[in-house]
XYZ file of C-alpha atoms in Angstrom:
622
model
C 0.000 0.000 0.000
C 3.021 2.310 0.076
C 6.300 2.845 1.838
C 6.856 2.557 5.598
C 6.688 5.775 7.620
C 9.755 8.016 7.590
C 11.182 10.451 10.105
C 11.490 14.173 9.219
C 14.897 13.576 7.610
C 13.422 10.860 5.412
C 14.997 7.820 7.042
C 12.665 4.885 7.501
C 11.827 4.231 11.113
C 10.876 0.625 10.421
C 12.688 -2.262 8.873
C 10.729 -2.650 5.597
C 11.522 -6.346 5.442
C 10.022 -6.948 8.877
C 6.971 -4.904 7.894
C 6.420 -7.138 4.854
C 6.898 -10.256 6.973
C 4.372 -9.150 9.578
C 1.841 -7.974 6.996
C 2.171 -11.212 5.045
C 1.896 -13.296 8.206
C -1.345 -11.567 9.191
C -2.837 -12.361 5.788
C -1.540 -15.931 5.980
C -2.993 -16.521 9.457
C -6.336 -15.096 8.370
C -6.493 -17.437 5.382
C -5.297 -20.434 7.405
C -8.014 -19.920 10.001
C -10.673 -19.562 7.295
C -9.405 -22.692 5.548
C -9.512 -24.664 8.786
C -13.099 -23.579 9.436
C -14.181 -24.468 5.909
C -12.621 -27.925 6.142
C -13.894 -28.881 9.584
C -17.349 -27.264 9.819
C -20.521 -29.155 9.044
C -23.352 -26.855 7.976
C -23.753 -26.074 4.268
C -23.966 -22.368 5.059
C -20.466 -22.354 6.569
C -18.734 -25.237 4.823
C -20.151 -24.923 1.309
C -21.520 -21.376 0.953
C -18.583 -19.943 2.965
C -20.786 -17.338 4.644
C -18.238 -16.470 7.324
C -15.105 -14.415 7.697
C -12.090 -14.017 9.963
C -10.425 -10.878 11.301
C -7.258 -10.166 13.261
C -7.226 -7.275 15.732
C -4.484 -5.842 17.927
C -4.626 -5.281 21.693
C -6.025 -1.809 21.018
C -8.988 -3.484 19.256
C -7.921 -2.209 15.837
C -8.626 -4.391 12.806
C -5.343 -5.231 11.112
C -6.419 -7.339 8.158
C -8.286 -5.943 5.201
C -9.306 -8.848 2.981
C -12.841 -8.946 4.381
C -14.954 -7.207 6.950
C -15.438 -8.774 10.376
C -17.132 -8.178 13.716
C -15.671 -6.179 16.630
C -13.692 -7.120 19.743
C -15.122 -4.138 21.662
C -18.047 -5.989 23.322
C -15.788 -8.762 24.612
C -13.321 -6.345 26.186
C -16.172 -4.281 27.577
C -17.461 -7.257 29.565
C -14.192 -9.141 30.191
C -11.192 -6.919 30.952
C -8.046 -7.882 29.088
C -6.210 -8.309 32.379
C -8.570 -11.166 33.323
C -8.125 -13.165 30.092
C -6.091 -16.382 30.068
C -4.499 -18.547 27.368
C -7.056 -20.985 25.962
C -9.993 -18.621 26.527
C -12.621 -18.398 23.805
C -15.319 -15.746 24.001
C -18.661 -15.987 22.253
C -21.540 -13.643 21.488
C -24.349 -13.067 19.014
C -26.453 -10.477 20.879
C -27.146 -7.729 18.346
C -27.754 -4.987 20.888
C -24.712 -5.896 23.000
C -22.304 -6.307 20.063
C -21.410 -2.604 19.653
C -22.708 -2.794 16.081
C -20.573 -5.754 14.979
C -23.386 -8.342 14.825
C -26.393 -7.608 12.641
C -28.696 -10.539 13.361
C -28.787 -13.505 15.710
C -27.694 -16.251 13.242
C -24.302 -14.496 13.047
C -22.308 -16.228 15.784
C -18.960 -14.740 16.785
C -15.990 -16.341 18.549
C -12.990 -14.329 19.783
C -9.655 -15.722 20.969
C -6.969 -13.601 22.666
C -3.357 -13.971 21.534
C -0.801 -14.062 24.358
C 2.850 -13.074 24.565
C 4.791 -13.232 27.831
C 1.553 -13.796 29.730
C -0.226 -10.696 28.371
C -2.834 -10.232 25.625
C -1.145 -8.926 22.476
C -3.856 -9.395 19.815
C -7.123 -11.163 18.973
C -8.257 -13.668 16.341
C -11.961 -13.573 15.608
C -14.401 -15.454 13.377
C -18.076 -14.883 12.794
C -20.431 -16.554 10.402
C -24.037 -17.106 9.480
C -25.251 -20.379 10.981
C -28.180 -22.576 10.072
C -30.408 -22.051 13.074
C -30.244 -20.526 16.556
C -33.919 -20.969 17.441
C -36.731 -18.491 17.004
C -40.100 -18.548 15.307
C -39.120 -20.278 12.053
C -36.383 -22.548 10.669
C -33.292 -20.517 9.913
C -33.951 -17.979 12.701
C -35.013 -15.263 10.268
C -38.797 -14.841 10.682
C -39.834 -12.289 8.068
C -42.755 -10.998 10.142
C -40.918 -10.684 13.447
C -41.946 -7.717 15.574
C -39.405 -8.328 18.334
C -35.882 -9.683 18.617
C -37.288 -12.266 21.037
C -38.935 -14.009 18.057
C -35.640 -14.315 16.199
C -33.723 -16.822 18.299
C -31.444 -17.232 21.268
C -29.563 -14.078 22.327
C -26.187 -14.661 23.931
C -24.251 -11.690 25.318
C -20.459 -12.005 25.473
C -19.590 -15.107 27.494
C -16.449 -17.148 28.116
C -17.270 -20.216 26.020
C -13.922 -21.881 26.699
C -12.218 -21.189 30.013
C -8.433 -21.674 29.797
C -8.918 -24.423 27.231
C -11.950 -26.088 28.868
C -15.251 -25.796 26.917
C -18.292 -24.552 28.809
C -20.481 -27.612 28.282
C -23.519 -26.021 29.929
C -23.524 -23.072 27.525
C -23.045 -25.369 24.555
C -25.954 -27.527 25.672
C -28.218 -24.485 25.947
C -27.303 -23.232 22.478
C -27.647 -26.575 20.728
C -30.920 -27.302 22.540
C -32.363 -24.099 21.084
C -31.298 -24.971 17.523
C -33.280 -27.028 15.044
C -29.926 -28.202 13.676
C -28.044 -29.010 16.894
C -25.431 -31.325 15.421
C -24.274 -28.928 12.718
C -24.312 -26.012 15.175
C -22.124 -27.918 17.632
C -19.731 -28.974 14.876
C -19.481 -25.453 13.455
C -18.786 -23.898 16.838
C -16.104 -26.483 17.536
C -14.541 -25.773 14.137
C -14.519 -22.036 14.695
C -13.175 -22.197 18.243
C -10.426 -24.639 17.314
C -9.438 -22.716 14.194
C -9.179 -19.415 16.083
C -7.108 -21.069 18.819
C -4.797 -22.371 16.106
C -4.597 -18.871 14.609
C -3.752 -17.437 18.017
C -0.844 -19.874 18.335
C 0.423 -18.916 14.875
C 0.253 -15.216 15.701
C 1.890 -15.815 19.075
C 4.883 -17.291 17.239
C 5.376 -13.969 15.443
C 5.521 -12.076 18.748
C 7.939 -14.635 20.145
C 10.212 -14.438 17.112
C 10.422 -10.656 16.664
C 9.329 -9.206 20.008
C 6.102 -7.466 20.894
C 7.483 -3.951 20.488
C 8.752 -4.522 16.957
C 5.572 -6.313 15.858
C 3.306 -3.613 17.289
C 5.325 -0.969 15.458
C 4.483 -2.884 12.290
C 0.821 -2.909 13.277
C 0.947 0.881 13.634
C 2.633 1.201 10.253
C 0.082 -1.030 8.494
C -2.775 1.075 9.820
C -1.018 4.389 9.179
C -0.245 3.404 5.604
C -3.911 2.705 4.981
C -4.849 6.106 6.371
C -2.270 7.876 4.222
C -3.136 5.920 1.080
C -6.871 6.494 1.315
C -6.356 10.175 2.019
C -3.942 10.614 -0.888
C -5.444 8.317 -3.531
C -9.145 8.288 -2.695
C -10.369 11.224 -0.628
C -8.367 13.633 -2.778
C -10.673 12.733 -5.704
C -13.756 14.079 -3.883
C -14.302 17.841 -4.230
C -14.826 19.697 -0.963
C -18.537 20.152 -0.268
C -21.700 18.255 0.693
C -23.589 15.698 -1.400
C -26.918 14.117 -0.469
C -28.726 11.092 -1.796
C -31.223 8.538 -0.520
C -32.529 5.093 -1.347
C -35.067 2.773 0.174
C -35.931 -0.667 1.450
C -39.305 -1.625 0.052
C -40.916 -3.727 2.784
C -40.370 -4.810 6.365
C -42.457 -8.001 6.541
C -45.152 -6.428 8.721
C -46.530 -3.278 7.100
C -47.498 -3.069 3.410
C -44.653 -2.178 1.040
C -43.550 1.433 1.375
C -40.409 3.546 1.040
C -38.224 2.937 4.089
C -35.755 5.778 3.597
C -32.006 5.610 4.106
C -30.404 8.987 3.572
C -26.751 10.011 3.543
C -25.164 13.423 3.306
C -21.447 13.133 2.598
C -19.366 16.180 3.401
C -15.742 16.320 2.290
C -13.718 18.529 4.623
C -10.216 19.752 3.749
C -8.975 19.611 7.335
C -6.267 17.132 8.321
C -5.522 16.559 4.651
C -9.045 15.357 3.922
C -11.829 13.892 5.993
C -15.385 12.694 5.378
C -18.468 13.297 7.472
C -21.243 10.779 6.794
C -24.524 12.084 8.186
C -27.551 9.770 8.290
C -30.031 12.517 9.223
C -33.254 11.978 7.298
C -33.167 8.185 7.598
C -36.651 6.833 8.166
C -38.187 5.669 11.421
C -37.549 2.286 12.982
C -39.554 -0.387 11.159
C -42.033 -2.686 12.849
C -40.512 -5.618 11.001
C -36.960 -7.003 11.044
C -35.115 -4.651 8.661
C -33.523 -2.490 11.376
C -29.755 -2.327 11.898
C -27.968 -1.262 15.090
C -25.365 1.035 13.590
C -24.918 3.730 16.227
C -22.508 1.940 18.561
C -18.765 2.415 19.121
C -18.996 5.673 17.135
C -20.076 3.682 14.094
C -16.803 1.727 14.025
C -18.334 -1.256 12.230
C -20.207 0.866 9.678
C -17.083 2.854 8.831
C -15.262 -0.320 7.822
C -18.400 -1.714 6.157
C -18.869 1.378 3.963
C -15.230 2.209 3.256
C -14.771 -0.350 0.419
C -17.129 1.816 -1.671
C -14.487 4.545 -1.592
C -12.000 2.312 -3.395
C -13.919 2.860 -6.632
C -12.271 6.290 -6.790
C -8.792 4.786 -7.135
C -6.838 5.502 -10.318
C -7.498 2.090 -11.846
C -9.398 -1.131 -11.169
C -6.082 -2.826 -10.498
C -5.169 -0.246 -7.875
C -8.625 -0.490 -6.347
C -8.129 -4.226 -5.791
C -4.871 -3.552 -3.934
C -6.416 -1.267 -1.320
C -7.170 -3.021 1.967
C -9.773 -1.716 4.382
C -8.509 -2.003 7.938
C -8.674 0.264 10.978
C -6.766 2.892 9.022
C -9.988 4.133 7.432
C -11.614 4.889 10.795
C -9.922 8.257 11.518
C -10.863 9.460 8.031
C -14.616 9.159 8.640
C -16.925 10.789 11.145
C -20.390 9.271 11.561
C -23.392 11.374 12.573
C -26.473 9.389 13.531
C -30.055 10.545 14.013
C -31.679 10.177 17.454
C -32.809 6.725 18.653
C -35.788 5.236 16.883
C -34.685 5.078 13.227
C -33.737 2.234 10.894
C -30.094 2.773 11.913
C -30.735 3.581 15.571
C -33.404 1.062 16.615
C -34.485 0.746 20.199
C -34.352 -2.670 21.873
C -36.123 -5.049 21.305
C -36.748 -4.059 17.672
C -36.223 -7.036 15.307
C -33.162 -7.062 13.049
C -32.910 -10.397 11.230
C -33.360 -8.862 7.744
C -31.032 -5.945 8.432
C -29.253 -6.718 5.158
C -31.911 -4.580 3.468
C -30.468 -1.578 5.303
C -26.722 -2.190 5.418
C -26.577 -3.306 1.780
C -28.651 -0.321 0.744
C -26.263 1.990 2.587
C -23.451 0.844 0.285
C -25.516 2.044 -2.647
C -26.595 5.268 -0.947
C -22.989 6.213 -0.260
C -22.058 5.288 -3.822
C -24.890 7.445 -5.156
C -23.910 10.439 -3.049
C -20.316 10.119 -4.248
C -21.494 9.738 -7.858
C -23.045 13.192 -7.591
C -19.697 14.526 -6.384
C -17.554 12.973 -9.129
C -19.842 13.222 -12.174
C -20.900 9.592 -12.067
C -17.453 8.019 -11.740
C -18.897 5.366 -9.450
C -20.561 2.028 -10.215
C -24.295 1.704 -10.626
C -26.219 -0.207 -7.981
C -26.068 -3.864 -7.022
C -27.966 -6.037 -4.543
C -25.964 -9.194 -4.231
C -27.418 -11.059 -1.282
C -30.695 -12.721 -0.472
C -31.621 -15.870 1.411
C -33.798 -18.502 -0.206
C -34.413 -22.083 0.815
C -36.740 -24.964 1.465
C -37.392 -27.114 4.484
C -39.469 -30.152 5.341
C -38.885 -33.856 5.954
C -36.906 -36.210 3.753
C -37.771 -39.736 2.613
C -36.673 -41.128 5.984
C -38.918 -38.725 7.873
C -36.023 -36.615 9.145
C -36.234 -32.820 9.148
C -33.963 -30.868 6.813
C -33.219 -27.237 6.051
C -31.638 -26.066 2.809
C -30.802 -22.400 2.706
C -28.722 -20.628 0.102
C -27.354 -17.118 -0.242
C -27.555 -16.480 -3.980
C -25.754 -13.519 -5.494
C -26.772 -11.143 -8.255
C -25.324 -8.803 -10.854
C -23.068 -5.896 -9.970
C -23.536 -2.437 -11.425
C -22.072 -1.181 -14.674
C -18.963 0.971 -14.288
C -17.580 3.947 -16.194
C -15.050 1.616 -17.837
C -16.740 -1.824 -18.014
C -19.920 -3.865 -17.708
C -20.941 -5.160 -14.312
C -20.029 -8.675 -13.232
C -22.552 -11.512 -13.347
C -23.752 -13.423 -10.271
C -21.346 -12.001 -7.726
C -21.765 -12.017 -3.959
C -21.095 -9.353 -1.362
C -19.623 -11.889 1.124
C -15.947 -12.486 0.258
C -15.106 -15.941 -1.130
C -18.715 -17.075 -0.878
C -20.271 -19.456 -3.359
C -23.567 -21.081 -4.213
C -24.250 -24.630 -3.065
C -23.045 -27.179 -5.658
C -25.907 -28.838 -7.526
C -24.506 -32.343 -7.088
C -24.219 -31.900 -3.342
C -27.702 -30.391 -3.051
C -29.407 -33.151 -5.018
C -27.615 -35.861 -3.041
C -28.583 -34.347 0.310
C -32.084 -32.897 -0.127
C -35.308 -34.073 -1.805
C -35.302 -31.868 -4.871
C -33.739 -31.693 -8.329
C -32.032 -28.613 -9.725
C -33.321 -28.385 -13.295
C -31.633 -25.126 -14.243
C -28.861 -22.919 -12.911
C -27.824 -20.133 -15.242
C -27.950 -16.432 -15.997
C -31.216 -14.496 -15.846
C -31.441 -13.170 -19.402
C -32.065 -9.391 -19.728
C -31.701 -8.893 -15.966
C -28.739 -6.493 -16.222
C -29.659 -2.822 -16.425
C -29.226 -1.387 -19.951
C -26.418 1.115 -20.336
C -23.347 2.094 -22.286
C -21.900 -0.363 -19.812
C -24.510 -2.983 -18.961
C -25.278 -4.143 -15.456
C -24.230 -7.659 -14.529
C -26.784 -10.472 -14.692
C -28.399 -12.283 -11.806
C -29.094 -15.990 -11.414
C -31.982 -18.006 -12.720
C -32.379 -21.177 -10.689
C -35.180 -23.729 -11.059
C -35.741 -26.395 -8.413
C -38.270 -29.215 -8.761
C -39.424 -30.526 -5.394
C -39.612 -34.302 -4.969
C -41.559 -34.060 -1.710
C -43.972 -31.533 -0.246
C -42.024 -28.750 1.452
C -42.058 -25.116 2.561
C -40.229 -22.375 0.702
C -38.617 -19.417 2.471
C -37.243 -16.145 1.193
C -35.605 -13.131 2.820
C -35.071 -10.740 -0.077
C -35.451 -7.135 -1.114
C -35.392 -5.415 -4.509
C -38.503 -7.246 -5.670
C -40.255 -3.917 -6.407
C -37.446 -1.376 -6.397
C -34.727 -2.310 -8.855
C -30.973 -1.713 -8.706
C -30.617 1.830 -9.979
C -28.732 2.984 -13.047
C -26.610 6.118 -13.183
C -25.707 8.827 -15.718
C -28.198 7.605 -18.295
C -27.979 3.931 -17.373
C -31.239 2.147 -16.654
C -32.244 0.082 -13.646
C -31.774 -3.678 -13.621
C -34.521 -6.274 -13.277
C -35.790 -6.963 -9.751
C -35.822 -10.188 -7.729
C -38.645 -12.633 -8.444
C -39.796 -16.061 -7.274
C -42.504 -17.984 -9.154
C -43.787 -21.403 -8.135
C -45.112 -23.734 -10.844
C -44.275 -21.334 -13.710
C -46.505 -22.063 -16.684
C -48.444 -24.627 -14.688
C -51.990 -24.684 -13.334
C -50.930 -23.426 -9.894
C -48.536 -20.674 -11.045
C -48.082 -18.034 -8.372
C -45.637 -15.276 -7.481
C -44.185 -15.576 -3.992
C -43.576 -12.533 -1.840
C -39.891 -11.714 -1.391
C -40.386 -12.040 2.369
C -41.847 -15.480 3.021
C -41.376 -17.961 5.858
C -43.494 -20.935 4.834
C -44.844 -20.907 1.272
C -46.227 -24.411 0.594
C -44.730 -26.232 -2.385
C -46.146 -29.546 -3.542
C -44.093 -32.463 -4.810
C -43.522 -32.045 -8.537
C -43.779 -28.259 -8.544
C -40.924 -26.075 -9.749
C -39.575 -23.068 -7.839
C -38.090 -20.508 -10.237
C -35.799 -17.935 -8.607
C -34.468 -14.955 -10.526
C -32.070 -12.691 -8.663
C -31.394 -9.033 -9.284
C -29.429 -7.584 -12.167
C -27.092 -4.659 -11.563
C -27.901 -1.169 -12.770
C -26.566 0.168 -16.047
C -23.995 2.966 -16.454
C -24.341 5.552 -19.211
C -26.750 5.909 -22.120
C -27.746 2.479 -23.502
C -28.212 4.012 -26.960
C -24.457 4.680 -26.951
C -23.582 1.004 -26.469
C -21.715 -0.190 -29.581
C -23.638 -2.515 -31.847
C -20.881 -5.129 -31.808
C -21.230 -5.415 -28.011
C -24.974 -5.932 -28.418
C -24.265 -8.674 -30.965
C -21.852 -10.313 -28.558
C -24.429 -10.206 -25.736
C -26.958 -11.838 -28.057
C -24.520 -14.622 -28.976
C -23.696 -15.198 -25.322
C -27.368 -15.290 -24.359
C -27.112 -12.364 -21.952
C -29.822 -10.347 -23.684
C -32.748 -11.377 -25.868
C -33.732 -10.043 -29.282
C -36.618 -8.235 -27.591
C -34.222 -6.697 -25.063
C -31.869 -5.581 -27.818
C -34.772 -3.775 -29.501
C -36.507 -2.193 -26.501
C -33.479 -1.464 -24.314
C -30.832 -0.602 -26.893
C -32.724 0.296 -30.063
C -30.998 -2.459 -32.037
C -33.033 -3.912 -34.918
C -32.371 -7.467 -36.048
C -33.158 -9.070 -39.384
C -35.006 -12.370 -39.583
C -31.675 -14.220 -39.379
C -30.671 -12.249 -36.262
C -28.178 -9.966 -37.981
C -28.092 -6.304 -36.915
C -29.750 -3.981 -39.437
C -27.451 -0.982 -39.057
C -29.582 1.497 -41.009
C -32.767 0.583 -39.137
C -30.875 0.658 -35.836
C -29.532 4.174 -36.442
C -33.010 5.370 -37.388
C -34.686 3.796 -34.340
C -32.050 5.124 -31.975
C -32.541 8.636 -33.356
C -36.285 8.341 -32.786
C -35.783 7.070 -29.226
C -33.424 9.952 -28.400
C -35.843 12.502 -29.776
C -38.796 11.047 -27.871
C -37.293 11.104 -24.411
C -37.361 14.183 -22.254
C -34.976 15.310 -19.529
C -33.502 12.350 -17.663
C -32.602 12.241 -13.950
C -29.049 11.349 -13.024
C -30.330 8.136 -11.416
C -32.930 5.722 -12.825
C -34.814 3.713 -10.201
C -36.918 1.607 -12.558
C -40.706 1.370 -12.872
C -41.275 -0.066 -9.394
C -40.471 3.249 -7.720
C -43.674 4.876 -8.976
C -45.710 2.130 -7.312
C -44.434 3.101 -3.853
C -43.932 6.847 -4.355
C -47.490 7.744 -5.271
C -46.722 7.962 -8.990
C -43.464 9.928 -8.980
C -40.822 8.448 -11.280
C -37.876 9.988 -9.443
C -36.957 11.628 -6.158
C -35.811 15.229 -5.871
C -32.296 14.086 -4.998
C -32.056 12.044 -8.230
C -31.363 15.153 -10.299
C -27.918 16.678 -10.547
């Protein structure tokens, strides 16, 4: 990320070789712990979908690694002073309201292991992941109509789950007793605890080899370099001033669909070489249903690191963007200003939170939109790359099962390239392999491919979402925790919105029906097909400026249809599917002449349904 810090005369104050060794070791330990968890866990959500991540923090609770986001150590240290920790301790928590903002919903279970050197805590290794079931009103612990966190599962404040190497069997019994999947929960917890203990030993070897003082100097340098790099290469691209934008979640599982507002005003200040103020004033009131997120804890420490990856899009090149890690070094660059208690971001206990992804994922897009106004659109269009779908019931042997998958979607078009197809916001995550799914659960996957025409039209097209079709072999219940079924992923600077999320059961059959995006127990009969289409990313730039040869390529690859080429891009095909250039130029001229002034952002046709007929918000114009 740069060179090590220098003194006023320009001489390096750190051995650059040692800095590289320590930085590389942190990344290696993080990957080794994640690999150990993946290889020894049991639940499909952890082992196969890889919906978990690891973080390494120093004794000052600062996140050192930047490959993926992680939870916080703050709640553990708040309840268990560092001076009272012992080698072999493992701490556990999943309580949203006692996590200082690091845990968003109860299925995210977090284990934290202190690293010791010379009898004192020198660092922490932490893992948290989304587990199959921790109790609550429905399988999966994500009841879409929850009105209270008490309906969502077992809440565990920070506890000492292992005491000096001895597991707390009573606590483990309580947690597994509350789970519908006790065996996989027990196995996953054992995998995570053991892997973090292994990581703590690996990190302890670094302190023993080089000394705590030298290693901690490297920690300081790693964080300082991130601060300097983001200030120099990213924040410098944002003109001083304030920029406001807003976006919305569309439903909360309790009230009818409406616009649940999330609003951000970004102010770039020149002081200290560049600093951002992110103000959430104007965010809508706390929802009755489970879309709330507890963001206003620890001065927004978690949200700062959650939102900061958006800033990397301002780097000089995509290659440089990929090199920029997000660790604690971004925290001093950002000031968070929250509205009073009682909003979507400042909910009051015991407001439900299990679908808080609708808020924290939307905030990524809101920040991106506000920055797009500042930099003339040099930010990606919108994406919504997470939703939970699944089925549950009993198998042929009469045993209960739960299949849940976190399918991705298309990312937004960019000022230099199309969006990516079927990506996922969770690092290194993946869909569940078809062969494994069919061998384990009573259904057949009849199709898994790209959702044609789902990417938002643009000079650079939005990425495509999935189309997945599952034929049930036994009666079952379908579940879905998803947003963007009405409101689409927005396009920017002339780009159009992508296609929204959709689930249809028995498509083309006598019992065809559209399933609500928030559903806990939609009955599906044996023989019926469940068709899932995930969101496409928004488009970037005027679709009528997309070169004809790129349209032809998309047609050959099956990413757009002939109808989409005509209606979205003004491209006319002959009977043998060859582009008619003269007719295309004429149609495009007519389409340009027919359209009036265009807002900077396109939200798609679903926005008018919830806005009372308006096709754009006031903040959509630039």
